[in-house]
Amino acid sequence: MDPSSTEREFGRILEESLNEIFIFDAVTLQFLQVNRGGRENLGMTIQELRELTPVDIKPHMTRESFEALIQPLRNGSQETLVFDTLHRRKNGSDYEVEVHLQLASFHDLPAFVATILDTTKRNQVANDLRVRNRAIESVGVGVVISDASQHDMPIIYCNHAFERITGYGTQEVIGRNCRFLQQDDRDQEARHTIRETLHSGEECRVLLRNYRKDGQLFWNDLLISPVKNSAGVVTHYVGLCNDLTQRIRAEVEKSDRETRLQAILNTAVEAIITIDEWGVCESLNPAAETMFGYSVKEVIGQNISMLMPSPYREEHDQYLQNYLRTGEKKIIGIGREVVGRRKSGEEFPMELSVSEVRLKETRLFTGMVRDVTELKHAQQQLIQAERLTALGEATARLAHESRNSLQRIQIAVETARLHCDEHQLLVDQLNSIENASDRLHALHEEVRNYAAPLNLEFEETTLAKVWRSAWSATQHLRQGRQVHLIEQIPTDQIYCRVDRFRFEQVFRNLFENALVACSDPVEIAISVTETHTPLGDKWRLSIQDNGVGLDEQQRRRVFEPFFTTKAKGTGLGMAIAQRIVEAHGGTISVGSGFLGSGQRNGAEFIIEISR
Amino acid sequence: MCKSLRIAIADDEPEVLEYFSGVLRSLGHQVVIQASNGRELLDACRTDRPQLLITDIGMDKIPGIEAMRALSANVPMPTILISALSEGDESLSESDAQVLAFLSKPVKLATFTGAVKVAVDHILQ
Ligand SMILES: Cc1cc2nc3c(=O)[nH]c(=O)nc-3n(C[C@H](O)[C@H](O)[C@H](O)COP(=O)(O)O)c2cc1C
C-alpha cells in the first residue's frame, strides 16, 4: 500500500474516532487539526479552531499554567502527560475531559497530539453514587442491606441512622443476620410475615419489637424490599427501619391525655359547654346535663340560648354576633353571674366563665357554669346565722339586764304579800305576777343558754338512764294524760360517753315537743340499733311519736333557732338539742316517720352518736 | 338575842339594798353597813368589821367579789354572794372558801332567808 494512502487511511480513522483528537503547533500552540469528535463536541468548525489554542477552550487555564504543565513534554523528561480539566463549548457550556498529551510531529513540524476523553458521563455515575451514598447516610431512616446470595443473608451495609437507632456500630453488625435485634423476644407474628415475603421475593412492612445494644426496647417499623439484577434474580434486600417508640409513646400519652381530659369533663362539677361562632352547642358534659336537665341529644346542634331565660334568650345571638364583629367582650375571659334556665323552666343563679378557643378556620367558646343556687342559699344562711349571733348576744345581754328588773318584781311581790292580809284576790294576783315573772325568767334563761358556750362534762353512762331521767322530768306535763313511752332496745347497756345533764336536755326537748304535738293516747317510741360505719360504730336512736307529724316546712326548718310551732316557747328547743348532739360529735335529723309497715306515723327524730 | 348577827350588805340597786336590809332586820339581825359599791363597802368595814357580808358580785368602782377578797385577806369574811350573772360562779376560785352561798337574781325571799339561816348556823356554831 502506498504510504500516502496509508496516511490518508490513518487520517480517516483519526477523523472518525469517537475520541476527540486535537493536534496543535508545538510553538504557537495553535490548533492544526481537530477531528470530528472534537469539532462536534465543541460546536466549532476547523476554521474557527485554527484561530484558537488549547488554552482558549480551557476556562481554568492560562497560557502560563498550560506551558508549565506541558514543560516535561517539551524537555523530553516525560513522554505522555495525562490530566483532567474542563473544555468549554462555543455555546459556553463546559464538559469534563481527561487529556492524554504527547509531543509528535505533524507534517514534519513539531506538534502536540491530544487525545481527549469526555469524562462527564463517567464522573456523573461516580458522582451520583457519591451523592446517593451521602443521602443514604444522612437520612433519618435506618438503612440496612443484606446480601441475598450469601447464606443466611448477612448484613453488608448499614447507614448512620441504623447505628443510631440500634446502638450498634457498623463493624458489629456486618456479617450478621438482622434477627439479632430481636434478642430473646422471638415470639412475634411479624417474623413469619418476613419469612414468607423473603421466600416469595416481595416487599413487606412489619412492626417489630427490637432491642438496642443497651437492651432498651424500640418499636421498629420495618420495610424490606428486594433488589433484583437484570435477570430478575434477587441479589440483595434493603431494610428501612423507623423507630416508632417515640410516636407510640406519644400516641399512648395523647390518648392518655384525651382519656384524662374526658374524665375531667365527665366528672367535673362544673357544667362545661362548647358552642361555635353561631351559638350552636357542640358539646356538653354530664354535669351540664344534670344541671340543666337536658340530655346531650336534646342540646347538641341547638342554639345555646335555650339554656337561658328571657330576655337573655333573645339577646344572645345578637350579643355573639356583636362580639365577633367588634371584639367587645361582655363575658369572655371575665366571668360573671347570670341566670340559667333548666328544662323544667326553673331559673337559677349561675356563675359563668367563657373562654374563646381560636381554631384555624373558626372559633369555639367554652363555657364553664357553676350552679350557685346552693352557694346563694348558704350565703343567705350565713347572713342569717350572723344576724342570729348578734341577736343571740343581744338577747343574752337582755336576759342579764332583766335579772335586776325581775328581782325588783320579785321583791315587790313579796313585800306586797306581807301586807295583803290573806286578801284572796290580792294573793291570786300576786301569784299570777310571780308566775309570769318566773316564766319570763325561764325564757331568758333558755335564750341565754343557747347563746352561751357549751362546756361539756363527759362521763360514761347508758343512754337509757339519760332518757328515763328526762322522761321523769316531764312528769308535770303528763299529769292526767294517757301517755306511754315504748322502748324498743336490744339491751339496757347502751353505753356512751356524754354530758348527762346536757343530753338529758335533748331528750327532754324531744319529749316535751311530742307531748305538746300529740293528743291522747300518746305513744312515744324509742328504738335503738347499732350501726357500723367506716367512721366507727354508732348508736342510732329513733324517737317517734304518734302525732300528726311534720310538714315539709317543719322538716326543713325544725332545727333553725327561733323556729317554733308551739304557741309557747322560744323556738330554741330543737336548735339547742342539735347544738348539744353536735357538740357530742353526733347528728340529729328528721326521720321519715314511716313505721316498718309503711304506715305513716308522727314525727320521728334520729340521733346518731359514737359508741 | 344570841342568833343576831352584825351584817354588811352591798348592792348597786337601792331597792334591792333596802328590801334585803328590811328582810334581815325582820329576821332580827343588825344591818351595820349599807353600801352601793365596793369602795363604800371597804371604807365602812375598816372601822366596823361585820360578822357576815352579803354583796352583789358585780357593781362599779370596786366589784363586790374583789371587796370580799380584800376583806378576807387576813381573816376570812363569811359571805353570801348575789349575782345577776348565772355563770358568775365560774369566777370563784378555790381560795374563796369563805363564800357560804351563791344566789343568782332574781332571788326569792325563801331562798334568801334560807341562805342567811345557813350562814348564821355556820358563824355561830
Ligand atoms: C434487609 C433486612 C432487614 C431486616 N431488618 C430487621 C430488623 O431491623 N429487625 C428485625 O428484627 N429483623 C429484621 N429483619 C428480619 C430478620 O433478619 C429475619 O429475616 C426475621 O427475623 C425472620 O427470620 P427468622 O424467623 O429466621 O428470624 C430484616 C431482614 C432483612 C432481609
Short mmCIF file of C-alpha atoms in Angstrom, two decimals, chain A residues 86-474:
data_model
loop_
_atom_site.label_atom_id
_atom_site.label_comp_id
_atom_site.label_asym_id
_atom_site.label_seq_id
_atom_site.Cartn_x
_atom_site.Cartn_y
_atom_site.Cartn_z
CA LEU A 86 -12.65 21.25 31.60
CA HIS A 87 -13.39 22.15 27.97
CA ARG A 88 -15.69 24.99 27.11
CA ARG A 89 -18.00 24.69 24.16
CA LYS A 90 -18.79 27.54 21.80
CA ASN A 91 -22.19 27.79 23.45
CA GLY A 92 -20.48 28.39 26.81
CA SER A 93 -21.20 25.03 28.44
CA ASP A 94 -18.37 23.02 29.97
CA TYR A 95 -17.56 19.34 29.96
CA GLU A 96 -15.11 17.28 31.94
CA VAL A 97 -12.24 15.78 29.98
CA GLU A 98 -9.29 13.52 30.51
CA VAL A 99 -6.45 14.72 28.29
CA HIS A 100 -3.70 12.41 27.01
CA LEU A 101 -0.94 14.60 25.55
CA GLN A 102 2.15 13.65 23.54
CA LEU A 103 4.74 15.55 21.54
CA ALA A 104 4.92 14.33 17.96
CA SER A 105 5.45 15.80 14.53
CA PHE A 106 2.80 16.86 12.10
CA HIS A 107 3.83 17.41 8.53
CA ASP A 108 7.40 17.38 9.82
CA LEU A 109 6.80 20.16 12.21
CA PRO A 110 6.82 19.60 15.98
CA ALA A 111 3.23 19.41 17.22
CA PHE A 112 1.28 18.16 20.21
CA VAL A 113 -1.27 15.43 19.80
CA ALA A 114 -4.01 15.41 22.39
CA THR A 115 -6.48 12.58 22.78
CA ILE A 116 -9.47 13.68 24.78
CA LEU A 117 -11.93 11.52 26.68
CA ASP A 118 -15.18 13.21 27.62
CA THR A 119 -15.46 12.01 31.24
CA THR A 120 -18.66 13.84 32.04
CA LYS A 121 -20.71 10.66 31.92
CA ARG A 122 -18.21 8.54 33.78
CA ASN A 123 -17.88 11.16 36.51
CA GLN A 124 -21.59 11.58 36.68
CA VAL A 125 -22.10 7.96 37.63
CA ALA A 126 -19.47 8.19 40.34
CA ASN A 127 -20.88 11.49 41.43
CA ASP A 128 -24.38 10.12 41.55
CA LEU A 129 -23.19 7.22 43.64
CA ARG A 130 -21.41 9.57 45.97
CA VAL A 131 -24.47 11.76 46.29
CA ARG A 132 -26.70 8.78 46.87
CA ASN A 133 -24.38 7.33 49.40
CA ARG A 134 -24.27 10.61 51.24
CA ALA A 135 -28.04 10.82 51.06
CA ILE A 136 -28.44 7.35 52.47
CA GLU A 137 -26.00 8.19 55.22
CA SER A 138 -27.77 11.35 56.15
CA VAL A 139 -31.38 10.24 56.16
CA GLY A 140 -33.11 9.70 59.50
CA VAL A 141 -34.37 6.32 58.40
CA GLY A 142 -32.17 3.38 59.28
CA VAL A 143 -30.98 1.61 56.12
CA VAL A 144 -29.60 -1.89 56.17
CA ILE A 145 -28.65 -4.01 53.16
CA SER A 146 -28.23 -7.73 53.29
CA ASP A 147 -26.75 -9.99 50.69
CA ALA A 148 -29.33 -12.44 49.42
CA SER A 149 -26.78 -14.57 47.66
CA GLN A 150 -24.92 -15.47 50.82
CA HIS A 151 -26.02 -17.98 53.42
CA ASP A 152 -28.48 -16.51 55.98
CA MET A 153 -28.44 -13.10 54.31
CA PRO A 154 -25.69 -11.31 56.23
CA ILE A 155 -25.71 -7.56 56.55
CA ILE A 156 -23.27 -5.96 54.15
CA TYR A 157 -24.12 -2.35 54.80
CA CYS A 158 -25.90 -0.18 57.32
CA ASN A 159 -26.18 3.58 57.50
CA HIS A 160 -25.59 6.00 60.28
CA ALA A 161 -29.25 6.19 61.30
CA PHE A 162 -29.32 2.42 61.69
CA GLU A 163 -26.36 2.68 64.05
CA ARG A 164 -28.11 5.43 65.96
CA ILE A 165 -31.40 3.57 66.23
CA THR A 166 -29.89 0.23 67.26
CA GLY A 167 -26.93 1.49 69.23
CA TYR A 168 -24.61 -0.90 67.33
CA GLY A 169 -21.66 0.24 65.19
CA THR A 170 -21.33 -0.87 61.56
CA GLN A 171 -18.46 -3.23 62.40
CA GLU A 172 -20.61 -5.04 64.96
CA VAL A 173 -23.43 -5.76 62.54
CA ILE A 174 -21.71 -6.54 59.26
CA GLY A 175 -21.89 -10.25 58.55
CA ARG A 176 -24.79 -10.95 60.94
CA ASN A 177 -28.44 -11.64 60.20
CA CYS A 178 -30.73 -8.83 61.26
CA ARG A 179 -32.68 -11.06 63.60
CA PHE A 180 -30.16 -10.42 66.36
CA LEU A 181 -32.10 -7.21 67.01
CA GLN A 182 -34.97 -9.30 68.36
CA GLN A 183 -32.79 -10.75 71.09
CA ASP A 184 -34.91 -13.28 73.04
CA ASP A 185 -38.19 -11.69 72.07
CA ARG A 186 -38.70 -14.12 69.22
CA ASP A 187 -42.38 -14.82 69.60
CA GLN A 188 -43.51 -12.19 67.10
CA GLU A 189 -46.10 -12.64 64.41
CA ALA A 190 -44.17 -10.29 62.12
CA ARG A 191 -41.27 -12.74 61.86
CA HIS A 192 -43.41 -15.12 59.89
CA THR A 193 -44.61 -12.36 57.62
CA ILE A 194 -40.98 -11.55 56.86
CA ARG A 195 -40.06 -15.17 56.16
CA GLU A 196 -42.97 -15.50 53.78
CA THR A 197 -42.11 -12.36 51.84
CA LEU A 198 -38.43 -13.20 51.71
CA HIS A 199 -39.49 -16.53 50.29
CA SER A 200 -41.65 -15.01 47.58
CA GLY A 201 -39.21 -12.21 46.80
CA GLU A 202 -41.68 -9.45 47.53
CA GLU A 203 -41.80 -6.37 49.67
CA CYS A 204 -43.20 -6.23 53.19
CA ARG A 205 -43.77 -3.83 56.02
CA VAL A 206 -43.93 -5.01 59.62
CA LEU A 207 -43.80 -3.65 63.14
CA LEU A 208 -41.23 -5.44 65.30
CA ARG A 209 -40.14 -5.28 68.89
CA ASN A 210 -36.38 -4.83 68.70
CA TYR A 211 -33.77 -4.15 71.34
CA ARG A 212 -30.94 -1.69 71.30
CA LYS A 213 -27.44 -2.67 72.27
CA ASP A 214 -28.19 -1.30 75.75
CA GLY A 215 -31.19 -3.63 75.98
CA GLN A 216 -33.81 -0.93 75.60
CA LEU A 217 -36.91 -1.83 73.63
CA PHE A 218 -37.77 0.06 70.47
CA TRP A 219 -40.62 -0.39 68.05
CA ASN A 220 -39.16 -0.99 64.62
CA ASP A 221 -41.36 -0.07 61.70
CA LEU A 222 -39.51 -2.14 59.09
CA LEU A 223 -39.87 -2.05 55.30
CA ILE A 224 -38.00 -4.81 53.47
CA SER A 225 -37.67 -4.62 49.66
CA PRO A 226 -35.77 -6.89 47.31
CA VAL A 227 -33.17 -5.69 44.80
CA LYS A 228 -33.13 -7.76 41.63
CA ASN A 229 -30.45 -7.97 38.96
CA SER A 230 -31.15 -7.68 35.24
CA ALA A 231 -32.02 -11.35 35.16
CA GLY A 232 -34.74 -10.79 37.78
CA VAL A 233 -32.90 -12.68 40.50
CA VAL A 234 -32.92 -11.13 43.96
CA THR A 235 -29.38 -10.24 44.90
CA HIS A 236 -29.95 -8.00 47.91
CA TYR A 237 -32.59 -6.93 50.37
CA VAL A 238 -32.83 -3.37 51.60
CA GLY A 239 -34.38 -2.80 55.01
CA LEU A 240 -35.68 0.61 56.07
CA CYS A 241 -36.05 0.94 59.83
CA ASN A 242 -38.13 3.58 61.54
CA ASP A 243 -38.04 3.87 65.31
CA LEU A 244 -41.67 4.32 66.32
CA THR A 245 -41.07 4.22 70.06
CA GLN A 246 -41.46 7.95 70.47
CA ARG A 247 -44.50 8.10 68.32
CA ILE A 248 -46.15 5.14 70.01
CA ARG A 249 -45.36 6.60 73.39
CA ALA A 250 -46.69 9.96 72.28
CA GLU A 251 -49.81 8.30 70.99
CA VAL A 252 -50.31 6.46 74.24
CA GLU A 253 -49.73 9.72 76.06
CA LYS A 254 -52.08 11.54 73.78
CA SER A 255 -54.81 9.01 74.27
CA ASP A 256 -53.97 9.12 77.96
CA ARG A 257 -54.36 12.85 77.89
CA GLU A 258 -57.57 12.59 75.98
CA THR A 259 -58.87 9.98 78.37
CA ARG A 260 -57.90 12.16 81.27
CA LEU A 261 -59.46 15.20 79.69
CA GLN A 262 -62.61 13.23 79.04
CA ALA A 263 -62.54 12.02 82.62
CA ILE A 264 -62.21 15.59 83.82
CA LEU A 265 -65.10 16.66 81.65
CA ASN A 266 -67.15 13.74 82.83
CA THR A 267 -66.50 14.21 86.50
CA ALA A 268 -66.35 17.98 86.63
CA VAL A 269 -68.89 19.52 88.95
CA GLU A 270 -68.96 22.48 86.66
CA ALA A 271 -71.08 22.21 83.61
CA ILE A 272 -68.85 22.60 80.57
CA ILE A 273 -70.43 23.53 77.29
CA THR A 274 -68.86 24.45 73.97
CA ILE A 275 -70.57 26.43 71.28
CA ASP A 276 -69.49 27.55 67.84
CA GLU A 277 -69.49 31.05 66.41
CA TRP A 278 -73.18 30.83 65.73
CA GLY A 279 -74.03 29.93 69.28
CA VAL A 280 -74.76 26.35 68.31
CA CYS A 281 -73.97 23.88 71.01
CA GLU A 282 -71.19 21.45 70.10
CA SER A 283 -70.67 19.54 73.31
CA LEU A 284 -71.72 19.37 76.92
CA ASN A 285 -70.55 17.24 79.80
CA PRO A 286 -72.64 15.11 82.17
CA ALA A 287 -72.63 17.86 84.82
CA ALA A 288 -74.25 20.15 82.27
CA GLU A 289 -76.89 17.55 81.55
CA THR A 290 -77.71 17.26 85.23
CA MET A 291 -77.62 20.97 85.84
CA PHE A 292 -79.93 21.92 83.01
CA GLY A 293 -81.98 18.73 82.94
CA TYR A 294 -81.48 18.19 79.23
CA SER A 295 -79.76 15.20 77.67
CA VAL A 296 -76.81 15.70 75.30
CA LYS A 297 -79.00 14.81 72.35
CA GLU A 298 -81.51 17.49 73.14
CA VAL A 299 -78.92 20.25 73.26
CA ILE A 300 -76.26 19.45 70.65
CA GLY A 301 -76.97 21.28 67.43
CA GLN A 302 -79.34 23.65 69.20
CA ASN A 303 -78.79 27.28 69.97
CA ILE A 304 -77.28 27.77 73.40
CA SER A 305 -79.92 30.37 74.16
CA MET A 306 -82.29 27.51 75.01
CA LEU A 307 -80.49 27.34 78.35
CA MET A 308 -81.27 30.96 79.16
CA PRO A 309 -84.41 32.67 80.26
CA SER A 310 -85.81 35.73 78.54
CA PRO A 311 -84.63 38.36 77.81
CA TYR A 312 -81.11 36.86 77.51
CA ARG A 313 -82.51 34.16 75.29
CA GLU A 314 -83.50 36.68 72.66
CA GLU A 315 -80.44 38.83 73.07
CA HIS A 316 -77.76 36.18 72.96
CA ASP A 317 -77.37 35.78 69.18
CA GLN A 318 -77.18 39.50 68.79
CA TYR A 319 -74.60 39.70 71.52
CA LEU A 320 -72.45 36.97 70.00
CA GLN A 321 -72.53 38.49 66.54
CA ASN A 322 -71.71 41.81 68.08
CA TYR A 323 -68.69 40.33 69.75
CA LEU A 324 -67.47 38.65 66.58
CA ARG A 325 -67.82 41.91 64.70
CA THR A 326 -66.45 44.35 67.26
CA GLY A 327 -64.50 42.23 69.71
CA GLU A 328 -66.36 43.90 72.53
CA LYS A 329 -66.41 41.46 75.42
CA LYS A 330 -69.15 41.24 77.96
CA ILE A 331 -68.37 37.86 79.44
CA ILE A 332 -65.43 36.26 77.71
CA GLY A 333 -62.44 35.95 80.00
CA ILE A 334 -64.28 37.84 82.71
CA GLY A 335 -66.85 35.56 84.23
CA ARG A 336 -69.94 36.77 85.96
CA GLU A 337 -73.17 35.75 87.50
CA VAL A 338 -76.06 35.19 85.16
CA VAL A 339 -79.34 33.36 85.18
CA GLY A 340 -79.80 29.91 83.68
CA ARG A 341 -82.94 28.07 82.81
CA ARG A 342 -83.48 24.38 83.36
CA LYS A 343 -85.61 22.17 81.17
CA SER A 344 -88.25 22.31 83.89
CA GLY A 345 -88.42 26.05 83.34
CA GLU A 346 -86.85 26.73 86.71
CA GLU A 347 -84.45 29.64 86.66
CA PHE A 348 -81.32 29.56 88.77
CA PRO A 349 -78.35 31.77 89.50
CA MET A 350 -75.15 30.57 87.88
CA GLU A 351 -71.60 31.70 87.65
CA LEU A 352 -70.45 31.65 84.06
CA SER A 353 -66.94 32.00 82.70
CA VAL A 354 -66.37 31.80 78.99
CA SER A 355 -63.11 31.33 77.18
CA GLU A 356 -62.51 31.58 73.50
CA VAL A 357 -60.62 28.97 71.53
CA ARG A 358 -59.39 30.04 68.12
CA LEU A 359 -59.00 27.22 65.67
CA LYS A 360 -57.61 27.62 62.16
CA GLU A 361 -60.85 28.43 60.48
CA THR A 362 -63.33 29.08 63.21
CA ARG A 363 -63.51 29.74 66.89
CA LEU A 364 -65.18 27.94 69.71
CA PHE A 365 -66.41 29.26 73.00
CA THR A 366 -66.15 27.16 76.10
CA GLY A 367 -68.47 28.00 78.93
CA MET A 368 -67.94 26.79 82.48
CA VAL A 369 -71.04 27.04 84.57
CA ARG A 370 -71.40 26.68 88.29
CA ASP A 371 -74.83 26.42 89.78
CA VAL A 372 -74.67 28.87 92.66
CA THR A 373 -78.17 28.20 93.98
CA GLU A 374 -76.68 26.33 96.92
CA LEU A 375 -74.00 28.93 97.38
CA LYS A 376 -76.56 31.70 97.43
CA HIS A 377 -78.60 29.72 99.86
CA ALA A 378 -75.57 29.14 102.05
CA GLN A 379 -74.72 32.82 101.84
CA GLN A 380 -78.19 33.73 102.96
CA GLN A 381 -77.92 31.25 105.77
CA LEU A 382 -74.60 32.72 106.73
CA ILE A 383 -76.12 36.16 106.85
CA GLN A 384 -78.98 34.73 108.83
CA ALA A 385 -76.52 32.99 111.17
CA GLU A 386 -74.62 36.21 111.65
CA ARG A 387 -77.81 38.01 112.41
CA LEU A 388 -78.74 35.30 114.85
CA THR A 389 -75.38 35.52 116.57
CA ALA A 390 -75.81 39.23 117.03
CA LEU A 391 -79.36 38.69 118.14
CA GLY A 392 -78.26 35.95 120.50
CA GLU A 393 -75.68 38.20 122.07
CA ALA A 394 -78.17 40.99 122.44
CA THR A 395 -80.67 38.61 123.96
CA ALA A 396 -78.14 37.25 126.42
CA ARG A 397 -77.37 40.79 127.50
CA LEU A 398 -81.05 41.50 127.73
CA ALA A 399 -81.53 38.40 129.88
CA HIS A 400 -78.79 39.56 132.16
CA GLU A 401 -80.12 43.08 132.43
CA SER A 402 -83.61 41.82 133.12
CA ARG A 403 -82.48 39.93 136.16
CA ASN A 404 -82.36 43.12 138.15
CA SER A 405 -85.83 44.05 136.96
CA LEU A 406 -87.08 40.58 137.73
CA GLN A 407 -85.50 40.90 141.15
CA ARG A 408 -87.43 44.12 141.74
CA ILE A 409 -90.68 42.47 140.64
CA GLN A 410 -89.89 39.62 143.00
CA ILE A 411 -89.24 41.98 145.86
CA ALA A 412 -92.38 43.97 145.12
CA VAL A 413 -94.47 40.81 145.01
CA GLU A 414 -93.08 39.52 148.27
CA THR A 415 -93.36 42.83 150.03
CA ALA A 416 -96.97 43.18 148.86
CA ARG A 417 -97.67 39.66 150.04
CA LEU A 418 -96.62 40.61 153.55
CA HIS A 419 -99.20 43.35 153.54
CA CYS A 420 -102.18 41.80 151.83
CA ASP A 421 -103.52 40.10 154.97
CA GLU A 422 -104.60 36.96 153.16
CA HIS A 423 -106.86 39.02 150.90
CA GLN A 424 -107.62 36.24 148.43
CA LEU A 425 -107.97 38.40 145.32
CA LEU A 426 -104.67 40.13 146.01
CA VAL A 427 -102.93 36.85 146.82
CA ASP A 428 -104.12 35.42 143.48
CA GLN A 429 -102.97 38.50 141.57
CA LEU A 430 -99.59 38.42 143.29
CA ASN A 431 -99.18 34.71 142.47
CA SER A 432 -100.08 35.46 138.88
CA ILE A 433 -97.46 38.21 138.72
CA GLU A 434 -94.88 35.93 140.22
CA ASN A 435 -95.70 33.14 137.73
CA ALA A 436 -95.41 35.49 134.79
CA SER A 437 -92.13 36.74 136.12
CA ASP A 438 -90.87 33.16 136.61
CA ARG A 439 -91.89 32.31 133.08
CA LEU A 440 -90.09 35.34 131.72
CA HIS A 441 -87.05 34.34 133.70
CA ALA A 442 -87.17 30.81 132.32
CA LEU A 443 -87.41 32.10 128.77
CA HIS A 444 -84.48 34.38 129.30
CA GLU A 445 -82.51 31.51 130.72
CA GLU A 446 -83.22 29.39 127.68
CA VAL A 447 -82.09 32.09 125.31
CA ARG A 448 -79.00 32.75 127.38
CA ASN A 449 -78.35 29.03 127.49
CA TYR A 450 -78.46 28.90 123.71
CA ALA A 451 -76.18 31.87 123.32
CA ALA A 452 -73.66 30.72 125.91
CA PRO A 453 -70.78 28.42 125.00
CA LEU A 454 -71.29 24.73 125.73
CA ASN A 455 -68.83 23.24 128.16
CA LEU A 456 -69.43 19.53 128.24
CA GLU A 457 -68.56 17.24 131.10
CA PHE A 458 -68.36 13.75 129.65
CA GLU A 459 -68.99 10.62 131.61
CA GLU A 460 -69.65 7.02 130.70
CA THR A 461 -73.31 6.21 131.15
CA THR A 462 -76.10 4.35 129.45
CA LEU A 463 -78.39 6.37 127.25
CA ALA A 464 -81.44 4.58 128.67
CA LYS A 465 -80.66 6.11 132.03
CA VAL A 466 -80.42 9.53 130.45
CA TRP A 467 -83.73 9.43 128.61
CA ARG A 468 -85.54 7.87 131.57
CA SER A 469 -84.35 10.72 133.73
CA ALA A 470 -85.59 13.16 131.07
CA TRP A 471 -88.87 11.33 130.99
CA SER A 472 -89.26 11.79 134.74
CA ALA A 473 -88.63 15.49 134.30
CA THR A 474 -91.66 15.74 132.02
#
